Amino acid sequence: MWLSMGDKQREPVPFQLISRDEEKKLPASVVQWVASTKEKRGIHFFAHADRRYLLITAGIRPNPGYRLTLSQVRSGKQGWEIVVKESAPQPGRFYPQVLVVPYLLGEVRKTVKVIEESTGKPFGEDSAPGPLR
């Protein structure tokens, strides 16, 4: 993924999302870190060999209506920003009552800030939608 910044040279985006299939192929220590950390709402970093991983997690949620999606990666005034959207269940829809942990995992190459799309604030600073955090 590349980003054009006007007159500046095109530079690689510093965050590459890792799919669930790709996640299974990561080193065991990274997989174990994701499993032990994903229930803690917020942003988490982990370094392994020459790579840095970023885990953005909504924490434990009561049903699969809760989602966390990557909206965009952009160059902001104070560096790179990863914009995520946290969604609550749609009103009037029925969902199975099963605990889920919405999260995004990616590799980072620079310092980044994670921003909540709906508030413009750093992700995890304000309250999560719904009853669980």
PDB file of C-alpha atoms in Angstrom:
ATOM      1  CA  MET A   1       0.000   0.000   0.000  1.00  0.00           C
ATOM      2  CA  TRP A   2       1.370   3.404  -1.012  1.00  0.00           C
ATOM      3  CA  LEU A   3       0.198   6.903  -0.221  1.00  0.00           C
ATOM      4  CA  SER A   4       0.635   9.958  -2.388  1.00  0.00           C
ATOM      5  CA  MET A   5       1.413  13.081  -0.400  1.00  0.00           C
ATOM      6  CA  GLY A   6       1.153  15.802  -3.059  1.00  0.00           C
ATOM      7  CA  ASP A   7       4.600  16.979  -4.115  1.00  0.00           C
ATOM      8  CA  LYS A   8       6.365  14.656  -1.694  1.00  0.00           C
ATOM      9  CA  GLN A   9       7.696  11.338  -2.858  1.00  0.00           C
ATOM     10  CA  ARG A  10       5.382   8.401  -2.520  1.00  0.00           C
ATOM     11  CA  GLU A  11       6.279   6.468   0.586  1.00  0.00           C
ATOM     12  CA  PRO A  12       5.065   3.148   1.927  1.00  0.00           C
ATOM     13  CA  VAL A  13       2.254   3.259   4.445  1.00  0.00           C
ATOM     14  CA  PRO A  14       3.690   2.289   7.846  1.00  0.00           C
ATOM     15  CA  PHE A  15       0.901  -0.157   8.770  1.00  0.00           C
ATOM     16  CA  GLN A  16       0.108  -3.422   7.022  1.00  0.00           C
ATOM     17  CA  LEU A  17      -3.017  -5.225   8.210  1.00  0.00           C
ATOM     18  CA  ILE A  18      -2.548  -8.955   8.860  1.00  0.00           C
ATOM     19  CA  SER A  19      -5.450 -11.260   7.947  1.00  0.00           C
ATOM     20  CA  ARG A  20      -6.604 -14.066  10.250  1.00  0.00           C
ATOM     21  CA  ASP A  21      -5.121 -16.612   7.810  1.00  0.00           C
ATOM     22  CA  GLU A  22      -1.768 -14.790   7.791  1.00  0.00           C
ATOM     23  CA  GLU A  23      -1.923 -14.479  11.579  1.00  0.00           C
ATOM     24  CA  LYS A  24      -1.909 -18.271  11.933  1.00  0.00           C
ATOM     25  CA  LYS A  25       1.450 -18.378  10.098  1.00  0.00           C
ATOM     26  CA  LEU A  26       3.191 -15.880  12.404  1.00  0.00           C
ATOM     27  CA  PRO A  27       5.857 -17.028  14.895  1.00  0.00           C
ATOM     28  CA  ALA A  28       4.449 -18.831  17.941  1.00  0.00           C
ATOM     29  CA  SER A  29       5.493 -16.047  20.314  1.00  0.00           C
ATOM     30  CA  VAL A  30       3.484 -13.487  18.312  1.00  0.00           C
ATOM     31  CA  VAL A  31       0.413 -15.751  18.181  1.00  0.00           C
ATOM     32  CA  GLN A  32       0.670 -16.324  21.951  1.00  0.00           C
ATOM     33  CA  TRP A  33       0.986 -12.575  22.567  1.00  0.00           C
ATOM     34  CA  VAL A  34      -2.154 -11.874  20.508  1.00  0.00           C
ATOM     35  CA  ALA A  35      -4.097 -14.592  22.358  1.00  0.00           C
ATOM     36  CA  SER A  36      -3.058 -13.300  25.785  1.00  0.00           C
ATOM     37  CA  THR A  37      -3.528  -9.591  25.003  1.00  0.00           C
ATOM     38  CA  LYS A  38      -6.558  -9.271  22.724  1.00  0.00           C
ATOM     39  CA  GLU A  39      -9.096  -9.240  25.580  1.00  0.00           C
ATOM     40  CA  LYS A  40      -7.569  -5.996  26.973  1.00  0.00           C
ATOM     41  CA  ARG A  41      -9.215  -3.037  25.238  1.00  0.00           C
ATOM     42  CA  GLY A  42      -6.766  -0.570  23.690  1.00  0.00           C
ATOM     43  CA  ILE A  43      -3.639  -0.558  21.573  1.00  0.00           C
ATOM     44  CA  HIS A  44      -0.703  -2.863  22.241  1.00  0.00           C
ATOM     45  CA  PHE A  45       2.757  -3.224  20.667  1.00  0.00           C
ATOM     46  CA  PHE A  46       5.002  -6.283  20.430  1.00  0.00           C
ATOM     47  CA  ALA A  47       8.450  -6.673  18.871  1.00  0.00           C
ATOM     48  CA  HIS A  48       9.723  -9.966  17.502  1.00  0.00           C
ATOM     49  CA  ALA A  49      12.973 -10.329  15.567  1.00  0.00           C
ATOM     50  CA  ASP A  50      13.085  -7.275  13.282  1.00  0.00           C
ATOM     51  CA  ARG A  51       9.317  -6.711  13.171  1.00  0.00           C
ATOM     52  CA  ARG A  52       6.912  -4.638  15.288  1.00  0.00           C
ATOM     53  CA  TYR A  53       3.287  -5.642  15.648  1.00  0.00           C
ATOM     54  CA  LEU A  54       0.335  -3.466  16.610  1.00  0.00           C
ATOM     55  CA  LEU A  55      -2.801  -4.970  18.125  1.00  0.00           C
ATOM     56  CA  ILE A  56      -5.900  -2.755  18.244  1.00  0.00           C
ATOM     57  CA  THR A  57      -8.617  -4.428  20.280  1.00  0.00           C
ATOM     58  CA  ALA A  58     -12.130  -3.591  21.451  1.00  0.00           C
ATOM     59  CA  GLY A  59     -11.870  -6.098  24.294  1.00  0.00           C
ATOM     60  CA  ILE A  60     -14.511  -8.686  25.160  1.00  0.00           C
ATOM     61  CA  ARG A  61     -17.925  -7.930  23.647  1.00  0.00           C
ATOM     62  CA  PRO A  62     -21.242  -9.763  24.298  1.00  0.00           C
ATOM     63  CA  ASN A  63     -22.169 -10.620  20.685  1.00  0.00           C
ATOM     64  CA  PRO A  64     -20.855 -10.598  17.097  1.00  0.00           C
ATOM     65  CA  GLY A  65     -22.719  -7.359  16.308  1.00  0.00           C
ATOM     66  CA  TYR A  66     -19.695  -5.483  17.654  1.00  0.00           C
ATOM     67  CA  ARG A  67     -17.067  -4.762  15.022  1.00  0.00           C
ATOM     68  CA  LEU A  68     -13.727  -3.039  14.646  1.00  0.00           C
ATOM     69  CA  THR A  69     -12.694  -2.007  11.130  1.00  0.00           C
ATOM     70  CA  LEU A  70      -9.764  -0.173   9.581  1.00  0.00           C
ATOM     71  CA  SER A  71     -11.054   3.030   7.961  1.00  0.00           C
ATOM     72  CA  GLN A  72      -7.812   4.526   6.701  1.00  0.00           C
ATOM     73  CA  VAL A  73      -4.119   5.077   7.240  1.00  0.00           C
ATOM     74  CA  ARG A  74      -3.160   8.700   6.714  1.00  0.00           C
ATOM     75  CA  SER A  75      -0.317  11.107   7.173  1.00  0.00           C
ATOM     76  CA  GLY A  76      -1.400  13.683   9.749  1.00  0.00           C
ATOM     77  CA  LYS A  77       0.135  16.891  11.039  1.00  0.00           C
ATOM     78  CA  GLN A  78       1.984  15.027  13.782  1.00  0.00           C
ATOM     79  CA  GLY A  79       2.867  11.810  11.973  1.00  0.00           C
ATOM     80  CA  TRP A  80       0.980   8.770  10.778  1.00  0.00           C
ATOM     81  CA  GLU A  81      -2.542   7.997  11.968  1.00  0.00           C
ATOM     82  CA  ILE A  82      -4.457   4.742  11.791  1.00  0.00           C
ATOM     83  CA  VAL A  83      -8.180   5.480  11.800  1.00  0.00           C
ATOM     84  CA  VAL A  84     -10.451   2.705  13.071  1.00  0.00           C
ATOM     85  CA  LYS A  85     -14.210   2.456  13.362  1.00  0.00           C
ATOM     86  CA  GLU A  86     -15.799   0.683  16.299  1.00  0.00           C
ATOM     87  CA  SER A  87     -19.393  -0.333  15.601  1.00  0.00           C
ATOM     88  CA  ALA A  88     -22.112  -1.466  17.987  1.00  0.00           C
ATOM     89  CA  PRO A  89     -24.861  -3.942  17.010  1.00  0.00           C
ATOM     90  CA  GLN A  90     -27.562  -2.669  14.684  1.00  0.00           C
ATOM     91  CA  PRO A  91     -30.772  -1.829  16.553  1.00  0.00           C
ATOM     92  CA  GLY A  92     -33.558  -4.351  16.010  1.00  0.00           C
ATOM     93  CA  ARG A  93     -31.251  -7.168  14.868  1.00  0.00           C
ATOM     94  CA  PHE A  94     -30.883 -10.357  16.845  1.00  0.00           C
ATOM     95  CA  TYR A  95     -27.417 -11.713  17.575  1.00  0.00           C
ATOM     96  CA  PRO A  96     -26.343 -14.912  19.308  1.00  0.00           C
ATOM     97  CA  GLN A  97     -25.189 -14.292  22.864  1.00  0.00           C
ATOM     98  CA  VAL A  98     -21.600 -15.366  22.465  1.00  0.00           C
ATOM     99  CA  LEU A  99     -18.504 -13.510  23.617  1.00  0.00           C
ATOM    100  CA  VAL A 100     -16.367 -12.086  20.821  1.00  0.00           C
ATOM    101  CA  VAL A 101     -13.165 -10.053  20.752  1.00  0.00           C
ATOM    102  CA  PRO A 102     -13.053  -7.654  17.784  1.00  0.00           C
ATOM    103  CA  TYR A 103      -9.450  -6.768  16.951  1.00  0.00           C
ATOM    104  CA  LEU A 104      -7.099  -5.686  14.197  1.00  0.00           C
ATOM    105  CA  LEU A 105      -3.519  -6.909  13.950  1.00  0.00           C
ATOM    106  CA  GLY A 106      -0.879  -5.355  11.769  1.00  0.00           C
ATOM    107  CA  GLU A 107       2.797  -4.791  11.280  1.00  0.00           C
ATOM    108  CA  VAL A 108       4.052  -1.249  11.885  1.00  0.00           C
ATOM    109  CA  ARG A 109       7.182   0.337  10.449  1.00  0.00           C
ATOM    110  CA  LYS A 110       6.995   3.795  12.048  1.00  0.00           C
ATOM    111  CA  THR A 111       5.463   5.500  15.049  1.00  0.00           C
ATOM    112  CA  VAL A 112       1.695   5.735  14.605  1.00  0.00           C
ATOM    113  CA  LYS A 113      -1.332   7.041  16.471  1.00  0.00           C
ATOM    114  CA  VAL A 114      -4.603   5.101  16.489  1.00  0.00           C
ATOM    115  CA  ILE A 115      -7.665   7.338  16.154  1.00  0.00           C
ATOM    116  CA  GLU A 116     -11.361   6.447  16.663  1.00  0.00           C
ATOM    117  CA  GLU A 117     -13.219   7.572  13.534  1.00  0.00           C
ATOM    118  CA  SER A 118     -16.418   8.700  15.276  1.00  0.00           C
ATOM    119  CA  THR A 119     -14.718  10.893  17.897  1.00  0.00           C
ATOM    120  CA  GLY A 120     -11.384  11.860  16.361  1.00  0.00           C
ATOM    121  CA  LYS A 121      -9.791  10.954  19.706  1.00  0.00           C
ATOM    122  CA  PRO A 122      -7.108   8.359  20.408  1.00  0.00           C
ATOM    123  CA  PHE A 123      -8.653   4.874  20.366  1.00  0.00           C
ATOM    124  CA  GLY A 124      -9.469   3.430  23.784  1.00  0.00           C
ATOM    125  CA  GLU A 125      -9.540   6.744  25.666  1.00  0.00           C
ATOM    126  CA  ASP A 126     -13.303   7.118  25.800  1.00  0.00           C
ATOM    127  CA  SER A 127     -15.896   4.536  26.726  1.00  0.00           C
ATOM    128  CA  ALA A 128     -16.620   1.584  24.490  1.00  0.00           C
ATOM    129  CA  PRO A 129     -20.063   1.112  22.958  1.00  0.00           C
ATOM    130  CA  GLY A 130     -22.244  -1.253  24.919  1.00  0.00           C
ATOM    131  CA  PRO A 131     -22.024  -2.648  28.439  1.00  0.00           C
ATOM    132  CA  LEU A 132     -18.600  -4.315  28.333  1.00  0.00           C
ATOM    133  CA  ARG A 133     -15.127  -2.820  28.209  1.00  0.00           C
TER     134      ARG A 133
END
